[in-house]
């Protein structure tokens, strides 16, 4: 259950299925299967990358902002077809995960993340850290993200952010 | 640093069409730029007046490598001074922005008013008549080093040098007019992000001024006809050469054959978006200009891509590193729909921007490529050899303008 | 590095009241400091004699940027020599401390005794009468570069320079007496920690010598009356200016009005601890001195805060980086209660110390603030312009003393 | 069960509750709710930050050392009221977790940790890594730390250690 | 960088037996090496011809700090040119290897053929008769900077300098013969790995040339009698001194008493493997040579340890950092058993190699040990003072040879 | 279940035992008990350290390659007896873990890893990131590795790789 207040209990099966969704998210990105990434979201969804500073200040802008699965698919096709960037990959580590019941069919999830970026040159850097703030649809399997707000601890981004976090 | 032992990079000739690569990696050159450009007779963007609405508001900005505080004094005017205590040199403000009556140094408690004047010295008279400051100590001789400050269309600039001409004449009429075109009314900050660039600061400014690359490096421009070199548009360069504007006008009928001949990578007609809201724009300025990019020497950018408006501040962070501070803007009177529109179009710009992503990396490509072979030079012959305004954008005139201004300041 | 092409930072005048910021970031200055200060006629703290109890014990310490081995020879005396093989220059000891009969280099197996003398050269005569060392090779010409070594109250110091006066006269009688006051009997190491400082080494040493900041930057001093400038106390500075002592005496009755007038951030009378054991002290030296801080130029600190005793070794690690090695001490005859007391009071000092935490950061505040504007100077006028001992601590005399010694060594 | 020797088995429910305690610890620190941090410890407790080098050498000193919940509360109020340090935050990643039965009412827990420090300037660094060596009271819910020894792999600390690890 | 303000490190004498440590950490020295050695009259290993089998294949390699493209042109010949666009200097190839008809720059779309000749300039004639390149612009003046290229036994070398003698005469007959001995037939790449060395490039090359350390630092050599100084073997050095070969011959009967006398750490007779397949070799070259290590100045290594064959490319990456690119080889006609043998024996070499692991660290030991005391010198007296081929390996002749060549190029 | 395709389900008990094997692997290395490391492998096994670049190109070489438990034991004794390297330790973080049924008695496991290297000097660096690609024998407890392929994201290795990843 959520660390801050007991809230409504969430049973173990839901926790495992949520952890599985978060793991699939990492897998599609780290293994470069970006085409599968939008499919982890609901058709009508919200994806935002912002910084802790902006998030706490209540600024609405995000370096990436999408409010439909279509926009996520466009992001992937742009990366495949349009944008120029050096070959690179991410390696995610995620956890702990905090799950809290929101409604009958949704849960609020928070999780710490760390993203390492590895360039084709072999140069490796700690690229981003922060918290995933998710609203997850648990009404049917497989679970999907209704909302994923990626709150990075730093407002600095090195060089460019091509692959989504 | 002492100028004495500095040896700047030599130029092959007076021509602006050959630029030595050594300028991007030489440490002496970099040190001299701090003195002659950023601390010299230039105006450096500091912040938006709108970021400091109330007396007592302050924020930390920068000029070159120097940390600078901008504060709104009780009387309402803005002041700028270095973020360094006049005593032993500690940073004064440790947060990016805040609100205060006066500024107190954490180290020994000296305090300053919001004009940077020294108002308090801890134990100035000592304790029990022992110690403290000698008779010859005068607070008035220990105020914070101030910058000149000037505001234009809500943009706040500062200068270390009394020799710099007034801001508006520094900008010149054409650039000033183009700033007025966009900043017509009170702005609202929608977001901020900072991009760390793996390259010398000049490579980024050259890139922004470079109207030649835009439609070639960035696919979105061409495919969605936001901007192509075949569209109507022009380059405006001020007399000093240091500032520029490049813009283009919507033109669906534009003849694309030029592109087909070029068979450019960036010209993929088949390419379409599934959700096109990211480029659904309104002509909010009523002049059909879809893209206007503007620079003020040495480190300011004002950008309008469709309805995405942003200012960018460029700060050098070492010979091969720069910091690019983005402030994404809307207007105070935007309704919800307009704000949503701007937020979606913001996907076009910034570190993850569909049409600006590449600009964050390409400077690093040059920085890495010059290693080991600094003695060679790059070429700037597109559109001739001068740095004058032109009715077309297949030119490197604005980049030559940058070097014209640069050389006049560096005395090279 | 060759002195030839080094240009040190220029001083505005002979006065000690103006310190150019360039001294903290200039690379040539830094290189010259290695030669003239750390490798020059100074004594540099290496370790405690108690850390090397038995013959054969050794440890790796440092002088400036150089790695130095201290070893106890069979006869029992201590030796110090550079941690670099005389052959091709490999590090000899790869661990921080150990025990050995002799020191063998991993690279080609040359071995040395614990006085740094070369005792073995692999295949010195070659193999099967082939190869090996020529006739003119003399082991005696290839011993490790030795340092002079001297011990005082269990503190071990080393010097690269035969010109340095004997350690005790280098310290002077007053400083020596103040070391004796604390190190009265055999010590015991309670812990170690290393703090990486984001600043030039001089900024840290200035901070320790700076009796002016103590009660202003550090809240604990004032709130718990461990030390305030209104308490009794004094500054002692040796004739060279390089060493100092600052101390204060418990004084509950002290008039706090001086603080109230100052209305300092650090003066929050309401502030109390829930578990005060962290400041429950005994007057173990019987003189009521609650705080004594002592420095020996260029990089040694001996600290007594209540019953918390520690030595600190300052090592430069680049123009804007330093390493501060803490050794937390007790005495061999401490009982369990006394040890527990020291461990709890240790919360006051070190990288997480209630009263020293800020000192780890404030040097970095200056380091960052000087960027881009190195040509300016800081001010040292508190308490006058000289560097003499004083009965009060609202003074920067000890800091001026540092610069007096520094300039005499740097020839500036 | 502990990786080194089978020991007495620990059932899954206990493991989950222990994992939850460790997650709460991360949450209160990374989210800046330090006032909740001492409440994760027993009234009579022991908290020590030391290095692997000192720990193995048996040196008793720690850069932070507390033997009561009160001392932990004082640490928090000092950070809030007394000490000056630049705004900064931590991001923890924790795991694997090894749990071993100690007594009827306590378990020994070890876990790997990694702490990233993010300054208000956006500058991010790998601040600390090491092992948490805990003794946990499982006699009643919520579980509490009787002892947490933070053993950092490095003896070097950058600039200062303000927020507890 | 301009030669003008560079001051190289001074040598104590003309002798090759004293090497100043400053050579490993002086920045001016490093900058001059780029000009005089890597960009000078030397041949630098680029790749294997086998890595570019088909016309259109290209890869990115390096010479010193410069990034270099090697490409196979349609006609089949190999070309090498700098990986930097002739326009504004962007990197051209962003991947380590690929296949293309021509090379197009992402920045402004200039394109080059696989010989580095400029074949296309975007909007060269402008758009609608506006802009574009001026009349005086000639593509032929803007080709990529080419390197001379030469191939020997499938090894591809490049040179920036027309003054360098032909590759085979640069190598000399003895070195050439020793390369032929190993590279007798078409090779197959089994793997690649890159090792980042924490030291100046010269320290690594010295290490490889240093036949003195091999049997002392590396236990495996001695314990498994793959190589000991008591085994038969020799050193071959070319006339310039820059290239060398060291080899040893299997010799079970070798008298080990020399080792026992030395009582070297590395001589543990009790030490045995549980699974010895890692050292089960076949004498594939039929000459009983178990180990041959060969260097070509300034940065190439060809290694045969038993059946483990590899080439190494050394690239400087700053005064105290180097990149070592390993390519592990087999032959095209190897059967499965032979490949398995090579893969297992590969455990002997590389960053995790039983007998080469230490070589990745020892250069860093020297780099760290010279800090603060750069004015001292290392000693190279083993085996005399000259740099000639010798029938024994208890000598530092090959290392002296390196400095002989180095000094002739650096003019010191 | 594996993120890529449902495959054959793997029950929770197997997942936990696999996670325990992966945790034991981390424990023996990070705590320096290398002698216990080979015992986590089957007698006939395969251990390979390669890079993503080489792995995708199909190059067979690895910086460490063993095909028997004996070779793993030799690696340990070489590190103990033969090789010279500065005192250093690793700190592993592992996860997420993806488990997929291979046969009756084996499962395929993938997991993200991050290895921090801490030198005796206290200097700490992000040493390696990547994926463990395992084949695990689950026919009897304790589970053992039949194959562990360590695929590092970067082809660059700093200084040397002494301790196995
Ligand atoms: S440095 Fe600011 S008060 Fe002393
Ligand atoms: S470097 Fe020490 S023996 Fe050669
Ligand atoms: S830099 Fe290559 S085309 Fe302009
Ligand atoms: Fe652009
Ligand atoms: Fe202090
Ligand atoms: Fe070797």
mmCIF file of N, CA and C in Angstrom, chain B residues 301-383:
data_model
loop_
_atom_site.group_PDB
_atom_site.id
_atom_site.type_symbol
_atom_site.label_atom_id
_atom_site.label_comp_id
_atom_site.label_asym_id
_atom_site.label_seq_id
_atom_site.Cartn_x
_atom_site.Cartn_y
_atom_site.Cartn_z
ATOM 1 N N UNK B 301 18.166 34.148 -27.602
ATOM 2 C CA UNK B 301 17.342 33.677 -28.715
ATOM 3 C C UNK B 301 15.872 33.874 -28.359
ATOM 4 N N UNK B 302 15.117 34.458 -29.294
ATOM 5 C CA UNK B 302 13.661 34.524 -29.183
ATOM 6 C C UNK B 302 13.104 33.709 -30.333
ATOM 7 N N UNK B 303 12.243 32.747 -30.002
ATOM 8 C CA UNK B 303 11.770 31.824 -31.025
ATOM 9 C C UNK B 303 10.257 31.800 -31.084
ATOM 10 N N UNK B 304 9.725 31.851 -32.312
ATOM 11 C CA UNK B 304 8.307 31.572 -32.559
ATOM 12 C C UNK B 304 8.224 30.506 -33.631
ATOM 13 N N UNK B 305 7.787 29.306 -33.238
ATOM 14 C CA UNK B 305 7.489 28.260 -34.216
ATOM 15 C C UNK B 305 5.991 28.057 -34.123
ATOM 16 N N UNK B 306 5.242 28.418 -35.152
ATOM 17 C CA UNK B 306 3.774 28.357 -35.072
ATOM 18 C C UNK B 306 3.354 29.116 -33.822
ATOM 19 N N UNK B 307 2.681 28.456 -32.885
ATOM 20 C CA UNK B 307 2.279 29.148 -31.657
ATOM 21 C C UNK B 307 3.185 28.806 -30.472
ATOM 22 N N UNK B 308 4.321 28.180 -30.774
ATOM 23 C CA UNK B 308 5.252 27.867 -29.701
ATOM 24 C C UNK B 308 6.259 29.007 -29.573
ATOM 25 N N UNK B 309 6.220 29.659 -28.407
ATOM 26 C CA UNK B 309 7.087 30.816 -28.175
ATOM 27 C C UNK B 309 8.019 30.503 -27.011
ATOM 28 N N UNK B 310 9.282 30.819 -27.183
ATOM 29 C CA UNK B 310 10.238 30.571 -26.111
ATOM 30 C C UNK B 310 11.406 31.537 -26.218
ATOM 31 N N UNK B 311 12.021 31.813 -25.071
ATOM 32 C CA UNK B 311 13.300 32.520 -25.067
ATOM 33 C C UNK B 311 14.356 31.540 -24.573
ATOM 34 N N UNK B 312 15.557 31.705 -25.078
ATOM 35 C CA UNK B 312 16.667 30.829 -24.710
ATOM 36 C C UNK B 312 17.853 31.691 -24.307
ATOM 37 N N UNK B 313 18.502 31.312 -23.220
ATOM 38 C CA UNK B 313 19.689 32.012 -22.747
ATOM 39 C C UNK B 313 20.867 31.051 -22.842
ATOM 40 N N UNK B 314 21.926 31.502 -23.513
ATOM 41 C CA UNK B 314 23.101 30.653 -23.727
ATOM 42 C C UNK B 314 24.210 31.073 -22.776
ATOM 43 N N UNK B 315 24.709 30.108 -21.994
ATOM 44 C CA UNK B 315 25.762 30.409 -21.023
ATOM 45 C C UNK B 315 26.954 29.489 -21.233
ATOM 46 N N UNK B 316 28.149 30.051 -21.434
ATOM 47 C CA UNK B 316 29.337 29.215 -21.600
ATOM 48 C C UNK B 316 29.673 28.532 -20.283
ATOM 49 N N UNK B 317 30.082 27.279 -20.356
ATOM 50 C CA UNK B 317 30.420 26.532 -19.137
ATOM 51 C C UNK B 317 31.737 25.794 -19.297
ATOM 52 N N UNK B 318 32.646 26.410 -20.014
ATOM 53 C CA UNK B 318 33.923 25.773 -20.308
ATOM 54 C C UNK B 318 34.109 25.763 -21.803
ATOM 55 N N UNK B 319 35.322 25.501 -22.253
ATOM 56 C CA UNK B 319 35.634 25.626 -23.672
ATOM 57 C C UNK B 319 34.778 24.689 -24.524
ATOM 58 N N UNK B 320 34.345 23.563 -23.936
ATOM 59 C CA UNK B 320 33.583 22.585 -24.737
ATOM 60 C C UNK B 320 32.235 22.219 -24.108
ATOM 61 N N UNK B 321 31.673 23.168 -23.373
ATOM 62 C CA UNK B 321 30.412 22.890 -22.691
ATOM 63 C C UNK B 321 29.602 24.176 -22.563
ATOM 64 N N UNK B 322 28.303 24.096 -22.763
ATOM 65 C CA UNK B 322 27.444 25.263 -22.633
ATOM 66 C C UNK B 322 26.132 24.863 -21.986
ATOM 67 N N UNK B 323 25.474 25.866 -21.430
ATOM 68 C CA UNK B 323 24.183 25.648 -20.793
ATOM 69 C C UNK B 323 23.160 26.486 -21.549
ATOM 70 N N UNK B 324 22.087 25.837 -21.953
ATOM 71 C CA UNK B 324 21.043 26.531 -22.694
ATOM 72 C C UNK B 324 19.768 26.505 -21.856
ATOM 73 N N UNK B 325 19.371 27.680 -21.374
ATOM 74 C CA UNK B 325 18.222 27.781 -20.471
ATOM 75 C C UNK B 325 16.985 28.175 -21.270
ATOM 76 N N UNK B 326 16.002 27.263 -21.336
ATOM 77 C CA UNK B 326 14.771 27.495 -22.087
ATOM 78 C C UNK B 326 13.680 28.003 -21.160
ATOM 79 N N UNK B 327 12.967 29.038 -21.592
ATOM 80 C CA UNK B 327 11.755 29.461 -20.900
ATOM 81 C C UNK B 327 10.628 29.446 -21.927
ATOM 82 N N UNK B 328 9.652 28.576 -21.691
ATOM 83 C CA UNK B 328 8.544 28.391 -22.633
ATOM 84 C C UNK B 328 7.429 29.345 -22.240
ATOM 85 N N UNK B 329 6.939 30.108 -23.208
ATOM 86 C CA UNK B 329 6.018 31.193 -22.892
ATOM 87 C C UNK B 329 4.640 31.037 -23.525
ATOM 88 N N UNK B 330 3.677 31.656 -22.837
ATOM 89 C CA UNK B 330 2.367 31.931 -23.417
ATOM 90 C C UNK B 330 2.048 33.367 -23.044
ATOM 91 N N UNK B 331 0.812 33.775 -23.330
ATOM 92 C CA UNK B 331 0.415 35.125 -22.928
ATOM 93 C C UNK B 331 -0.595 35.035 -21.803
ATOM 94 N N UNK B 332 -0.589 36.069 -20.971
ATOM 95 C CA UNK B 332 -1.486 36.063 -19.816
ATOM 96 C C UNK B 332 -2.936 35.873 -20.229
ATOM 97 N N UNK B 333 -3.297 36.409 -21.400
ATOM 98 C CA UNK B 333 -4.709 36.332 -21.782
ATOM 99 C C UNK B 333 -5.037 35.083 -22.607
ATOM 100 N N UNK B 334 -4.121 34.136 -22.672
ATOM 101 C CA UNK B 334 -4.435 32.874 -23.362
ATOM 102 C C UNK B 334 -5.580 32.168 -22.653
ATOM 103 N N UNK B 335 -6.499 31.614 -23.435
ATOM 104 C CA UNK B 335 -7.534 30.783 -22.809
ATOM 105 C C UNK B 335 -7.001 29.348 -22.746
ATOM 106 N N UNK B 336 -7.805 28.467 -22.174
ATOM 107 C CA UNK B 336 -7.371 27.088 -21.982
ATOM 108 C C UNK B 336 -6.986 26.422 -23.304
ATOM 109 N N UNK B 337 -7.792 26.691 -24.320
ATOM 110 C CA UNK B 337 -7.544 26.065 -25.623
ATOM 111 C C UNK B 337 -6.196 26.511 -26.181
ATOM 112 N N UNK B 338 -5.913 27.810 -26.067
ATOM 113 C CA UNK B 338 -4.656 28.338 -26.590
ATOM 114 C C UNK B 338 -3.469 27.763 -25.816
ATOM 115 N N UNK B 339 -3.640 27.647 -24.503
ATOM 116 C CA UNK B 339 -2.546 27.088 -23.692
ATOM 117 C C UNK B 339 -2.281 25.638 -24.101
ATOM 118 N N UNK B 340 -3.349 24.851 -24.242
ATOM 119 C CA UNK B 340 -3.192 23.454 -24.678
ATOM 120 C C UNK B 340 -2.457 23.407 -26.021
ATOM 121 N N UNK B 341 -2.827 24.322 -26.917
ATOM 122 C CA UNK B 341 -2.202 24.374 -28.242
ATOM 123 C C UNK B 341 -0.698 24.619 -28.104
ATOM 124 N N UNK B 342 -0.359 25.575 -27.271
ATOM 125 C CA UNK B 342 1.067 25.876 -27.093
ATOM 126 C C UNK B 342 1.807 24.693 -26.467
ATOM 127 N N UNK B 343 1.162 24.046 -25.509
ATOM 128 C CA UNK B 343 1.813 22.913 -24.839
ATOM 129 C C UNK B 343 2.067 21.780 -25.822
ATOM 130 N N UNK B 344 1.116 21.530 -26.700
ATOM 131 C CA UNK B 344 1.310 20.457 -27.684
ATOM 132 C C UNK B 344 2.381 20.843 -28.694
ATOM 133 N N UNK B 345 2.341 22.089 -29.160
ATOM 134 C CA UNK B 345 3.343 22.525 -30.140
ATOM 135 C C UNK B 345 4.736 22.587 -29.508
ATOM 136 N N UNK B 346 4.779 22.678 -28.168
ATOM 137 C CA UNK B 346 6.085 22.690 -27.484
ATOM 138 C C UNK B 346 6.837 21.383 -27.741
ATOM 139 N N UNK B 347 6.132 20.357 -28.221
ATOM 140 C CA UNK B 347 6.815 19.122 -28.631
ATOM 141 C C UNK B 347 7.763 19.362 -29.802
ATOM 142 N N UNK B 348 7.596 20.485 -30.472
ATOM 143 C CA UNK B 348 8.466 20.776 -31.617
ATOM 144 C C UNK B 348 9.837 21.280 -31.185
ATOM 145 N N UNK B 349 9.916 21.871 -29.978
ATOM 146 C CA UNK B 349 11.157 22.532 -29.567
ATOM 147 C C UNK B 349 11.695 21.956 -28.255
ATOM 148 N N UNK B 350 12.828 22.450 -27.844
ATOM 149 C CA UNK B 350 13.445 21.982 -26.610
ATOM 150 C C UNK B 350 14.301 20.749 -26.850
ATOM 151 N N UNK B 351 14.830 20.190 -25.771
ATOM 152 C CA UNK B 351 15.776 19.063 -25.883
ATOM 153 C C UNK B 351 15.167 17.833 -26.540
ATOM 154 N N UNK B 352 13.828 17.721 -26.504
ATOM 155 C CA UNK B 352 13.167 16.575 -27.136
ATOM 156 C C UNK B 352 12.332 17.037 -28.326
ATOM 157 N N UNK B 353 12.615 18.243 -28.834
ATOM 158 C CA UNK B 353 11.767 18.827 -29.862
ATOM 159 C C UNK B 353 11.925 18.167 -31.220
ATOM 160 N N UNK B 354 10.787 17.922 -31.875
ATOM 161 C CA UNK B 354 10.814 17.309 -33.202
ATOM 162 C C UNK B 354 11.686 18.109 -34.170
ATOM 163 N N UNK B 355 11.702 19.418 -34.034
ATOM 164 C CA UNK B 355 12.492 20.222 -34.981
ATOM 165 C C UNK B 355 13.695 20.903 -34.337
ATOM 166 N N UNK B 356 14.002 20.574 -33.084
ATOM 167 C CA UNK B 356 15.200 21.222 -32.530
ATOM 168 C C UNK B 356 16.102 20.221 -31.826
ATOM 169 N N UNK B 357 15.623 18.993 -31.743
ATOM 170 C CA UNK B 357 16.415 17.954 -31.100
ATOM 171 C C UNK B 357 17.840 17.918 -31.656
ATOM 172 N N UNK B 358 17.932 17.934 -32.969
ATOM 173 C CA UNK B 358 19.241 17.778 -33.612
ATOM 174 C C UNK B 358 20.207 18.908 -33.252
ATOM 175 N N UNK B 359 19.646 20.094 -33.010
ATOM 176 C CA UNK B 359 20.520 21.227 -32.712
ATOM 177 C C UNK B 359 21.270 21.046 -31.391
ATOM 178 N N UNK B 360 20.732 20.191 -30.527
ATOM 179 C CA UNK B 360 21.428 19.923 -29.269
ATOM 180 C C UNK B 360 22.629 19.037 -29.445
ATOM 181 N N UNK B 361 22.651 18.290 -30.549
ATOM 182 C CA UNK B 361 23.730 17.323 -30.765
ATOM 183 C C UNK B 361 24.760 17.797 -31.784
ATOM 184 N N UNK B 362 24.319 18.582 -32.767
ATOM 185 C CA UNK B 362 25.207 18.867 -33.897
ATOM 186 C C UNK B 362 26.430 19.695 -33.491
ATOM 187 N N UNK B 363 26.259 20.541 -32.483
ATOM 188 C CA UNK B 363 27.413 21.294 -31.988
ATOM 189 C C UNK B 363 28.476 20.359 -31.423
ATOM 190 N N UNK B 364 28.015 19.315 -30.771
ATOM 191 C CA UNK B 364 28.941 18.314 -30.247
ATOM 192 C C UNK B 364 29.631 17.548 -31.358
ATOM 193 N N UNK B 365 28.937 17.367 -32.479
ATOM 194 C CA UNK B 365 29.567 16.678 -33.616
ATOM 195 C C UNK B 365 30.772 17.480 -34.097
ATOM 196 N N UNK B 366 30.617 18.796 -34.150
ATOM 197 C CA UNK B 366 31.745 19.625 -34.569
ATOM 198 C C UNK B 366 32.831 19.602 -33.495
ATOM 199 N N UNK B 367 32.415 19.771 -32.249
ATOM 200 C CA UNK B 367 33.396 19.807 -31.156
ATOM 201 C C UNK B 367 34.279 18.569 -31.173
ATOM 202 N N UNK B 368 33.676 17.412 -31.398
ATOM 203 C CA UNK B 368 34.450 16.170 -31.406
ATOM 204 C C UNK B 368 35.309 16.061 -32.663
ATOM 205 N N UNK B 369 34.791 16.615 -33.772
ATOM 206 C CA UNK B 369 35.505 16.454 -35.050
ATOM 207 C C UNK B 369 36.747 17.333 -35.138
ATOM 208 N N UNK B 370 36.811 18.406 -34.363
ATOM 209 C CA UNK B 370 37.970 19.290 -34.488
ATOM 210 C C UNK B 370 39.164 18.781 -33.688
ATOM 211 N N UNK B 371 38.934 17.879 -32.780
ATOM 212 C CA UNK B 371 40.020 17.356 -31.950
ATOM 213 C C UNK B 371 41.191 16.851 -32.798
ATOM 214 N N UNK B 372 42.379 17.250 -32.394
ATOM 215 C CA UNK B 372 43.577 16.732 -33.051
ATOM 216 C C UNK B 372 43.926 17.439 -34.342
ATOM 217 N N UNK B 373 42.989 18.226 -34.874
ATOM 218 C CA UNK B 373 43.235 18.916 -36.156
ATOM 219 C C UNK B 373 42.728 20.360 -36.077
ATOM 220 N N UNK B 374 43.045 21.029 -34.971
ATOM 221 C CA UNK B 374 42.509 22.377 -34.724
ATOM 222 C C UNK B 374 43.003 23.401 -35.734
ATOM 223 N N UNK B 375 44.073 23.091 -36.443
ATOM 224 C CA UNK B 375 44.674 24.106 -37.312
ATOM 225 C C UNK B 375 43.842 24.365 -38.578
ATOM 226 N N UNK B 376 42.923 23.488 -38.901
ATOM 227 C CA UNK B 376 42.110 23.688 -40.107
ATOM 228 C C UNK B 376 41.004 24.727 -39.879
ATOM 229 N N UNK B 377 40.307 25.072 -40.959
ATOM 230 C CA UNK B 377 39.239 26.073 -40.896
ATOM 231 C C UNK B 377 37.974 25.575 -41.563
ATOM 232 N N UNK B 378 36.826 26.093 -41.098
ATOM 233 C CA UNK B 378 35.557 25.829 -41.750
ATOM 234 C C UNK B 378 35.275 26.901 -42.799
ATOM 235 N N UNK B 379 34.263 26.653 -43.616
ATOM 236 C CA UNK B 379 33.970 27.521 -44.763
ATOM 237 C C UNK B 379 32.590 28.164 -44.598
ATOM 238 N N UNK B 380 32.475 29.447 -44.948
ATOM 239 C CA UNK B 380 31.199 30.176 -44.849
ATOM 240 C C UNK B 380 30.926 30.961 -46.124
ATOM 241 N N UNK B 381 30.832 30.283 -47.262
ATOM 242 C CA UNK B 381 30.704 30.975 -48.539
ATOM 243 C C UNK B 381 29.269 31.042 -49.070
ATOM 244 N N UNK B 382 28.359 30.302 -48.464
ATOM 245 C CA UNK B 382 26.998 30.276 -48.977
ATOM 246 C C UNK B 382 26.399 31.679 -48.944
ATOM 247 N N UNK B 383 25.909 32.134 -50.092
ATOM 248 C CA UNK B 383 25.291 33.455 -50.170
ATOM 249 C C UNK B 383 26.284 34.594 -50.223
#
